[in-house]
């Protein structure tokens, strides 16, 4: 697929058919994620790729979020909360879940630039996956299970988990989400 077409057609996928993903494909996707630009080429990202039993342990931790989701009742409504709880607990039957980690830092400029760098690498990963015919969805790391996820993914104590990505072959065709029409101003 051409890059522009991949950029335009990528959608977040939340229902997967469970088919395993080849290790070689996962390795290529991660390698491409690591080609993203970063502040002073610090490459402040590390990908913890969980399949099989490790993936099951992540799902067990994410299932613990269910009892906290009531906080979001006002925003999501009862149906939305139930859908979110099910998605978190089952990870949409995705065979792969990736924990994304970044170095801990107190420096506010580093914090900002690390976030942009990690975001760039995550987007590379999503697009590389799409190019392989794979669906993905980025998940916020619920703060209430961050410690448990850190343990399951065996993240270095100097690093912190900042994102989760579920990945697999899609079993749904998500509708495009609305986008703001005006997102830029052109100055001369
Ligand atoms: C940082 C980040 C956090 C996200 N967290 C969640 C999440 O917790 N649950 C979820 O279902 N989708 C999550 N998403 C996916 C967004 O909802 C999705 O990207 C957005 O609605 C636009 O839809 P699209 O990706 O299909 O274009 C997240 C995306 C990003 C980039």
PDB file of C-alpha atoms and ligand atoms in Angstrom:
ATOM      1  CA  UNK A   1       0.000   0.000   0.000  1.00  0.00           C
ATOM      2  CA  UNK A   2       1.238   3.455  -0.777  1.00  0.00           C
ATOM      3  CA  UNK A   3       2.116   5.573   2.245  1.00  0.00           C
ATOM      4  CA  UNK A   4      -0.558   8.227   1.607  1.00  0.00           C
ATOM      5  CA  UNK A   5      -3.225   5.567   1.258  1.00  0.00           C
ATOM      6  CA  UNK A   6      -2.074   3.863   4.471  1.00  0.00           C
ATOM      7  CA  UNK A   7      -2.162   7.225   6.272  1.00  0.00           C
ATOM      8  CA  UNK A   8      -5.678   7.892   5.047  1.00  0.00           C
ATOM      9  CA  UNK A   9      -7.125   4.440   5.675  1.00  0.00           C
ATOM     10  CA  UNK A  10      -5.672   3.546   9.106  1.00  0.00           C
ATOM     11  CA  UNK A  11      -8.396   3.209  11.749  1.00  0.00           C
ATOM     12  CA  UNK A  12      -8.305   2.034  15.326  1.00  0.00           C
ATOM     13  CA  UNK A  13      -9.408  -1.599  15.487  1.00  0.00           C
ATOM     14  CA  UNK A  14     -10.991  -2.982  18.657  1.00  0.00           C
ATOM     15  CA  UNK A  15     -12.189  -6.405  17.456  1.00  0.00           C
ATOM     16  CA  UNK A  16      -9.670  -8.984  16.243  1.00  0.00           C
ATOM     17  CA  UNK A  17     -10.039 -12.506  14.877  1.00  0.00           C
ATOM     18  CA  UNK A  18      -7.327 -13.883  17.173  1.00  0.00           C
ATOM     19  CA  UNK A  19      -5.088 -15.237  14.378  1.00  0.00           C
ATOM     20  CA  UNK A  20      -1.474 -15.230  15.611  1.00  0.00           C
ATOM     21  CA  UNK A  21       0.984 -12.809  14.003  1.00  0.00           C
ATOM     22  CA  UNK A  22       4.309 -14.109  12.688  1.00  0.00           C
ATOM     23  CA  UNK A  23       7.308 -13.223  14.831  1.00  0.00           C
ATOM     24  CA  UNK A  24       9.185 -11.945  11.725  1.00  0.00           C
ATOM     25  CA  UNK A  25       6.345  -9.517  10.985  1.00  0.00           C
ATOM     26  CA  UNK A  26       6.364  -8.255  14.580  1.00  0.00           C
ATOM     27  CA  UNK A  27      10.119  -7.780  14.435  1.00  0.00           C
ATOM     28  CA  UNK A  28       9.877  -5.768  11.229  1.00  0.00           C
ATOM     29  CA  UNK A  29       7.141  -3.548  12.637  1.00  0.00           C
ATOM     30  CA  UNK A  30       9.193  -2.841  15.767  1.00  0.00           C
ATOM     31  CA  UNK A  31      12.325  -2.162  13.702  1.00  0.00           C
ATOM     32  CA  UNK A  32      10.412   0.423  11.679  1.00  0.00           C
ATOM     33  CA  UNK A  33       8.968   1.997  14.850  1.00  0.00           C
ATOM     34  CA  UNK A  34      12.542   2.495  16.045  1.00  0.00           C
ATOM     35  CA  UNK A  35      13.381   4.502  12.903  1.00  0.00           C
ATOM     36  CA  UNK A  36      11.269   7.426  14.140  1.00  0.00           C
ATOM     37  CA  UNK A  37      12.925  10.792  14.754  1.00  0.00           C
ATOM     38  CA  UNK A  38      13.743  11.674  18.365  1.00  0.00           C
ATOM     39  CA  UNK A  39      15.240  14.476  20.433  1.00  0.00           C
ATOM     40  CA  UNK A  40      19.034  14.330  19.977  1.00  0.00           C
ATOM     41  CA  UNK A  41      18.479  10.833  18.609  1.00  0.00           C
ATOM     42  CA  UNK A  42      17.853   9.638  22.195  1.00  0.00           C
ATOM     43  CA  UNK A  43      15.365   7.026  20.923  1.00  0.00           C
ATOM     44  CA  UNK A  44      13.397   7.187  24.190  1.00  0.00           C
ATOM     45  CA  UNK A  45      11.251   4.152  23.475  1.00  0.00           C
ATOM     46  CA  UNK A  46      11.241   0.466  24.273  1.00  0.00           C
ATOM     47  CA  UNK A  47       8.639  -2.026  23.131  1.00  0.00           C
ATOM     48  CA  UNK A  48       7.605  -4.941  25.329  1.00  0.00           C
ATOM     49  CA  UNK A  49       5.813  -7.345  23.007  1.00  0.00           C
ATOM     50  CA  UNK A  50       3.493  -9.772  24.800  1.00  0.00           C
ATOM     51  CA  UNK A  51       1.963 -12.836  23.151  1.00  0.00           C
ATOM     52  CA  UNK A  52       0.747 -16.161  24.542  1.00  0.00           C
ATOM     53  CA  UNK A  53       0.862 -16.419  28.311  1.00  0.00           C
ATOM     54  CA  UNK A  54       2.356 -12.937  28.758  1.00  0.00           C
ATOM     55  CA  UNK A  55      -0.548 -11.475  26.773  1.00  0.00           C
ATOM     56  CA  UNK A  56      -2.964 -13.362  29.040  1.00  0.00           C
ATOM     57  CA  UNK A  57      -1.293 -11.832  32.112  1.00  0.00           C
ATOM     58  CA  UNK A  58      -1.672  -8.323  30.612  1.00  0.00           C
ATOM     59  CA  UNK A  59      -5.374  -8.995  29.935  1.00  0.00           C
ATOM     60  CA  UNK A  60      -5.811 -10.111  33.553  1.00  0.00           C
ATOM     61  CA  UNK A  61      -4.380  -6.798  34.752  1.00  0.00           C
ATOM     62  CA  UNK A  62      -6.489  -4.798  32.301  1.00  0.00           C
ATOM     63  CA  UNK A  63      -9.592  -6.663  33.511  1.00  0.00           C
ATOM     64  CA  UNK A  64      -8.956  -5.086  36.903  1.00  0.00           C
ATOM     65  CA  UNK A  65      -9.794  -1.705  35.331  1.00  0.00           C
ATOM     66  CA  UNK A  66     -13.462  -2.660  35.105  1.00  0.00           C
ATOM     67  CA  UNK A  67     -14.272  -1.584  38.629  1.00  0.00           C
ATOM     68  CA  UNK A  68     -12.692   1.828  38.070  1.00  0.00           C
ATOM     69  CA  UNK A  69     -14.411   2.658  34.796  1.00  0.00           C
ATOM     70  CA  UNK A  70     -17.510   3.957  36.603  1.00  0.00           C
ATOM     71  CA  UNK A  71     -15.508   7.187  36.919  1.00  0.00           C
ATOM     72  CA  UNK A  72     -16.174   7.659  33.186  1.00  0.00           C
ATOM     73  CA  UNK A  73     -19.922   7.072  33.341  1.00  0.00           C
ATOM     74  CA  UNK A  74     -20.649  10.756  32.653  1.00  0.00           C
ATOM     75  CA  UNK A  75     -18.484  10.792  29.525  1.00  0.00           C
ATOM     76  CA  UNK A  76     -19.132   7.333  28.074  1.00  0.00           C
ATOM     77  CA  UNK A  77     -22.583   6.473  29.389  1.00  0.00           C
ATOM     78  CA  UNK A  78     -23.481   2.974  30.678  1.00  0.00           C
ATOM     79  CA  UNK A  79     -23.144   1.285  27.268  1.00  0.00           C
ATOM     80  CA  UNK A  80     -19.800   2.951  26.593  1.00  0.00           C
ATOM     81  CA  UNK A  81     -18.477   1.925  30.000  1.00  0.00           C
ATOM     82  CA  UNK A  82     -19.595  -1.660  29.435  1.00  0.00           C
ATOM     83  CA  UNK A  83     -17.979  -1.704  25.973  1.00  0.00           C
ATOM     84  CA  UNK A  84     -14.743  -0.220  27.346  1.00  0.00           C
ATOM     85  CA  UNK A  85     -14.692  -2.737  30.216  1.00  0.00           C
ATOM     86  CA  UNK A  86     -15.149  -5.661  27.828  1.00  0.00           C
ATOM     87  CA  UNK A  87     -12.483  -4.314  25.457  1.00  0.00           C
ATOM     88  CA  UNK A  88      -9.993  -3.836  28.279  1.00  0.00           C
ATOM     89  CA  UNK A  89     -10.636  -7.287  29.750  1.00  0.00           C
ATOM     90  CA  UNK A  90     -10.470  -9.183  26.447  1.00  0.00           C
ATOM     91  CA  UNK A  91      -8.121  -6.825  24.580  1.00  0.00           C
ATOM     92  CA  UNK A  92     -10.525  -7.309  21.670  1.00  0.00           C
ATOM     93  CA  UNK A  93      -9.082 -10.852  21.267  1.00  0.00           C
ATOM     94  CA  UNK A  94      -5.900  -9.269  19.900  1.00  0.00           C
ATOM     95  CA  UNK A  95      -3.141 -11.914  19.943  1.00  0.00           C
ATOM     96  CA  UNK A  96      -0.471  -9.287  20.621  1.00  0.00           C
ATOM     97  CA  UNK A  97      -0.294  -6.456  23.129  1.00  0.00           C
ATOM     98  CA  UNK A  98       2.679  -4.140  23.231  1.00  0.00           C
ATOM     99  CA  UNK A  99       3.693  -2.097  26.269  1.00  0.00           C
ATOM    100  CA  UNK A 100       5.508   1.085  25.247  1.00  0.00           C
ATOM    101  CA  UNK A 101       8.015   2.445  27.757  1.00  0.00           C
ATOM    102  CA  UNK A 102      10.029   5.667  27.969  1.00  0.00           C
ATOM    103  CA  UNK A 103      12.815   6.749  30.349  1.00  0.00           C
ATOM    104  CA  UNK A 104      11.623   8.522  33.502  1.00  0.00           C
ATOM    105  CA  UNK A 105      12.704  12.152  33.602  1.00  0.00           C
ATOM    106  CA  UNK A 106      12.060  15.182  35.812  1.00  0.00           C
ATOM    107  CA  UNK A 107      13.148  17.632  33.084  1.00  0.00           C
ATOM    108  CA  UNK A 108      10.075  19.244  31.591  1.00  0.00           C
ATOM    109  CA  UNK A 109      11.602  19.797  28.140  1.00  0.00           C
ATOM    110  CA  UNK A 110      12.749  16.191  28.037  1.00  0.00           C
ATOM    111  CA  UNK A 111       9.278  15.082  29.130  1.00  0.00           C
ATOM    112  CA  UNK A 112       7.723  16.978  26.228  1.00  0.00           C
ATOM    113  CA  UNK A 113      10.274  15.906  23.628  1.00  0.00           C
ATOM    114  CA  UNK A 114      10.214  12.278  24.782  1.00  0.00           C
ATOM    115  CA  UNK A 115       6.435  12.283  24.422  1.00  0.00           C
ATOM    116  CA  UNK A 116       6.689  13.629  20.856  1.00  0.00           C
ATOM    117  CA  UNK A 117       9.438  11.120  20.016  1.00  0.00           C
ATOM    118  CA  UNK A 118       7.524   8.159  21.451  1.00  0.00           C
ATOM    119  CA  UNK A 119       4.383   9.349  19.662  1.00  0.00           C
ATOM    120  CA  UNK A 120       6.309   9.370  16.381  1.00  0.00           C
ATOM    121  CA  UNK A 121       7.566   5.825  16.978  1.00  0.00           C
ATOM    122  CA  UNK A 122       4.078   4.623  17.909  1.00  0.00           C
ATOM    123  CA  UNK A 123       2.664   6.116  14.713  1.00  0.00           C
ATOM    124  CA  UNK A 124       5.431   4.399  12.702  1.00  0.00           C
ATOM    125  CA  UNK A 125       4.421   1.143  14.391  1.00  0.00           C
ATOM    126  CA  UNK A 126       0.714   1.633  13.613  1.00  0.00           C
ATOM    127  CA  UNK A 127       1.412   2.431   9.974  1.00  0.00           C
ATOM    128  CA  UNK A 128       3.864  -0.449   9.538  1.00  0.00           C
ATOM    129  CA  UNK A 129       1.239  -2.769  11.028  1.00  0.00           C
ATOM    130  CA  UNK A 130      -1.420  -1.393   8.665  1.00  0.00           C
ATOM    131  CA  UNK A 131       0.956  -1.989   5.759  1.00  0.00           C
ATOM    132  CA  UNK A 132       1.081  -5.657   6.805  1.00  0.00           C
ATOM    133  CA  UNK A 133      -2.729  -5.823   6.853  1.00  0.00           C
ATOM    134  CA  UNK A 134      -2.824  -5.688  10.662  1.00  0.00           C
ATOM    135  CA  UNK A 135      -5.166  -3.668  12.841  1.00  0.00           C
ATOM    136  CA  UNK A 136      -4.075  -1.766  15.949  1.00  0.00           C
ATOM    137  CA  UNK A 137      -5.483   0.352  18.718  1.00  0.00           C
ATOM    138  CA  UNK A 138      -3.527   2.522  21.132  1.00  0.00           C
ATOM    139  CA  UNK A 139      -4.805   2.243  24.702  1.00  0.00           C
ATOM    140  CA  UNK A 140      -4.226   4.721  27.481  1.00  0.00           C
ATOM    141  CA  UNK A 141      -2.501   3.110  30.424  1.00  0.00           C
ATOM    142  CA  UNK A 142      -4.982   3.411  33.276  1.00  0.00           C
ATOM    143  CA  UNK A 143      -3.033   4.981  36.145  1.00  0.00           C
ATOM    144  CA  UNK A 144      -4.637   2.571  38.606  1.00  0.00           C
ATOM    145  CA  UNK A 145      -2.937  -0.480  37.002  1.00  0.00           C
ATOM    146  CA  UNK A 146       0.318   1.131  35.826  1.00  0.00           C
ATOM    147  CA  UNK A 147       2.363  -0.657  38.520  1.00  0.00           C
ATOM    148  CA  UNK A 148       0.900  -4.069  37.693  1.00  0.00           C
ATOM    149  CA  UNK A 149       1.527  -3.509  33.965  1.00  0.00           C
ATOM    150  CA  UNK A 150       5.101  -2.460  34.747  1.00  0.00           C
ATOM    151  CA  UNK A 151       5.546  -5.815  36.510  1.00  0.00           C
ATOM    152  CA  UNK A 152       3.918  -7.922  33.821  1.00  0.00           C
ATOM    153  CA  UNK A 153       5.913  -6.279  31.026  1.00  0.00           C
ATOM    154  CA  UNK A 154       9.087  -6.445  33.182  1.00  0.00           C
ATOM    155  CA  UNK A 155       9.844  -2.768  32.594  1.00  0.00           C
ATOM    156  CA  UNK A 156      13.154  -1.373  33.873  1.00  0.00           C
ATOM    157  CA  UNK A 157      12.661   0.715  37.065  1.00  0.00           C
ATOM    158  CA  UNK A 158      14.318   3.700  35.324  1.00  0.00           C
ATOM    159  CA  UNK A 159      11.613   3.565  32.662  1.00  0.00           C
ATOM    160  CA  UNK A 160       7.844   3.955  32.779  1.00  0.00           C
ATOM    161  CA  UNK A 161       5.005   2.504  30.748  1.00  0.00           C
ATOM    162  CA  UNK A 162       3.289   5.211  28.685  1.00  0.00           C
ATOM    163  CA  UNK A 163       1.132   3.337  26.237  1.00  0.00           C
ATOM    164  CA  UNK A 164      -0.376   0.021  25.233  1.00  0.00           C
ATOM    165  CA  UNK A 165      -0.974  -1.120  21.676  1.00  0.00           C
ATOM    166  CA  UNK A 166      -3.216  -4.070  20.835  1.00  0.00           C
ATOM    167  CA  UNK A 167      -2.405  -5.627  17.489  1.00  0.00           C
ATOM    168  CA  UNK A 168      -3.789  -8.387  15.291  1.00  0.00           C
ATOM    169  CA  UNK A 169      -5.924  -9.176  12.274  1.00  0.00           C
ATOM    170  CA  UNK A 170      -9.125  -7.111  12.282  1.00  0.00           C
ATOM    171  CA  UNK A 171     -12.537  -8.687  12.656  1.00  0.00           C
ATOM    172  CA  UNK A 172     -14.394  -5.421  12.125  1.00  0.00           C
ATOM    173  CA  UNK A 173     -14.351  -2.508   9.708  1.00  0.00           C
ATOM    174  CA  UNK A 174     -14.307   0.600  11.881  1.00  0.00           C
ATOM    175  CA  UNK A 175     -15.976   3.735  10.617  1.00  0.00           C
ATOM    176  CA  UNK A 176     -13.783   6.813  10.112  1.00  0.00           C
ATOM    177  CA  UNK A 177     -13.928   9.125  13.123  1.00  0.00           C
ATOM    178  CA  UNK A 178     -14.740  12.784  12.592  1.00  0.00           C
ATOM    179  CA  UNK A 179     -11.819  15.131  12.276  1.00  0.00           C
ATOM    180  CA  UNK A 180     -11.598  18.865  12.909  1.00  0.00           C
ATOM    181  CA  UNK A 181     -11.738  20.684   9.583  1.00  0.00           C
ATOM    182  CA  UNK A 182      -9.474  23.539  10.596  1.00  0.00           C
ATOM    183  CA  UNK A 183      -6.200  22.417  12.091  1.00  0.00           C
ATOM    184  CA  UNK A 184      -3.668  24.778  10.568  1.00  0.00           C
ATOM    185  CA  UNK A 185      -2.986  28.334   9.599  1.00  0.00           C
ATOM    186  CA  UNK A 186      -0.667  29.170   6.749  1.00  0.00           C
ATOM    187  CA  UNK A 187       1.480  32.249   7.251  1.00  0.00           C
ATOM    188  CA  UNK A 188       3.508  34.114   4.661  1.00  0.00           C
TER     189      UNK A 188
HETATM  190  C1  LIG B   1      -2.741   8.300  23.281  1.00  0.00           C
HETATM  191  C2  LIG B   1      -3.979   7.554  22.827  1.00  0.00           C
HETATM  192  C3  LIG B   1      -4.776   6.926  23.779  1.00  0.00           C
HETATM  193  C4  LIG B   1      -5.905   6.180  23.368  1.00  0.00           C
HETATM  194  N1  LIG B   1      -6.610   5.505  24.321  1.00  0.00           N
HETATM  195  C5  LIG B   1      -7.643   4.725  23.927  1.00  0.00           C
HETATM  196  C6  LIG B   1      -8.338   3.933  24.896  1.00  0.00           C
HETATM  197  O1  LIG B   1      -7.991   3.904  26.069  1.00  0.00           O
HETATM  198  N2  LIG B   1      -9.384   3.185  24.464  1.00  0.00           N
HETATM  199  C7  LIG B   1      -9.776   3.160  23.143  1.00  0.00           C
HETATM  200  O2  LIG B   1     -10.715   2.452  22.816  1.00  0.00           O
HETATM  201  N3  LIG B   1      -9.128   3.912  22.191  1.00  0.00           N
HETATM  202  C8  LIG B   1      -8.072   4.673  22.552  1.00  0.00           C
HETATM  203  N4  LIG B   1      -7.380   5.412  21.612  1.00  0.00           N
HETATM  204  C9  LIG B   1      -7.804   5.392  20.195  1.00  0.00           C
HETATM  205  C10 LIG B   1      -8.578   6.680  19.849  1.00  0.00           C
HETATM  206  O3  LIG B   1      -9.868   6.609  20.430  1.00  0.00           O
HETATM  207  C11 LIG B   1      -8.655   6.830  18.314  1.00  0.00           C
HETATM  208  O4  LIG B   1      -7.342   6.942  17.787  1.00  0.00           O
HETATM  209  C12 LIG B   1      -9.460   8.070  17.900  1.00  0.00           C
HETATM  210  O5  LIG B   1     -10.824   7.946  18.294  1.00  0.00           O
HETATM  211  C13 LIG B   1      -9.436   8.300  16.378  1.00  0.00           C
HETATM  212  O6  LIG B   1      -9.917   7.156  15.708  1.00  0.00           O
HETATM  213  P1  LIG B   1      -9.033   6.399  14.605  1.00  0.00           P
HETATM  214  O7  LIG B   1      -7.757   5.966  15.262  1.00  0.00           O
HETATM  215  O8  LIG B   1      -9.865   5.220  14.147  1.00  0.00           O
HETATM  216  O9  LIG B   1      -8.764   7.358  13.494  1.00  0.00           O
HETATM  217  C14 LIG B   1      -6.259   6.140  21.988  1.00  0.00           C
HETATM  218  C15 LIG B   1      -5.450   6.799  21.030  1.00  0.00           C
HETATM  219  C16 LIG B   1      -4.320   7.484  21.449  1.00  0.00           C
HETATM  220  C17 LIG B   1      -3.435   8.139  20.389  1.00  0.00           C
END
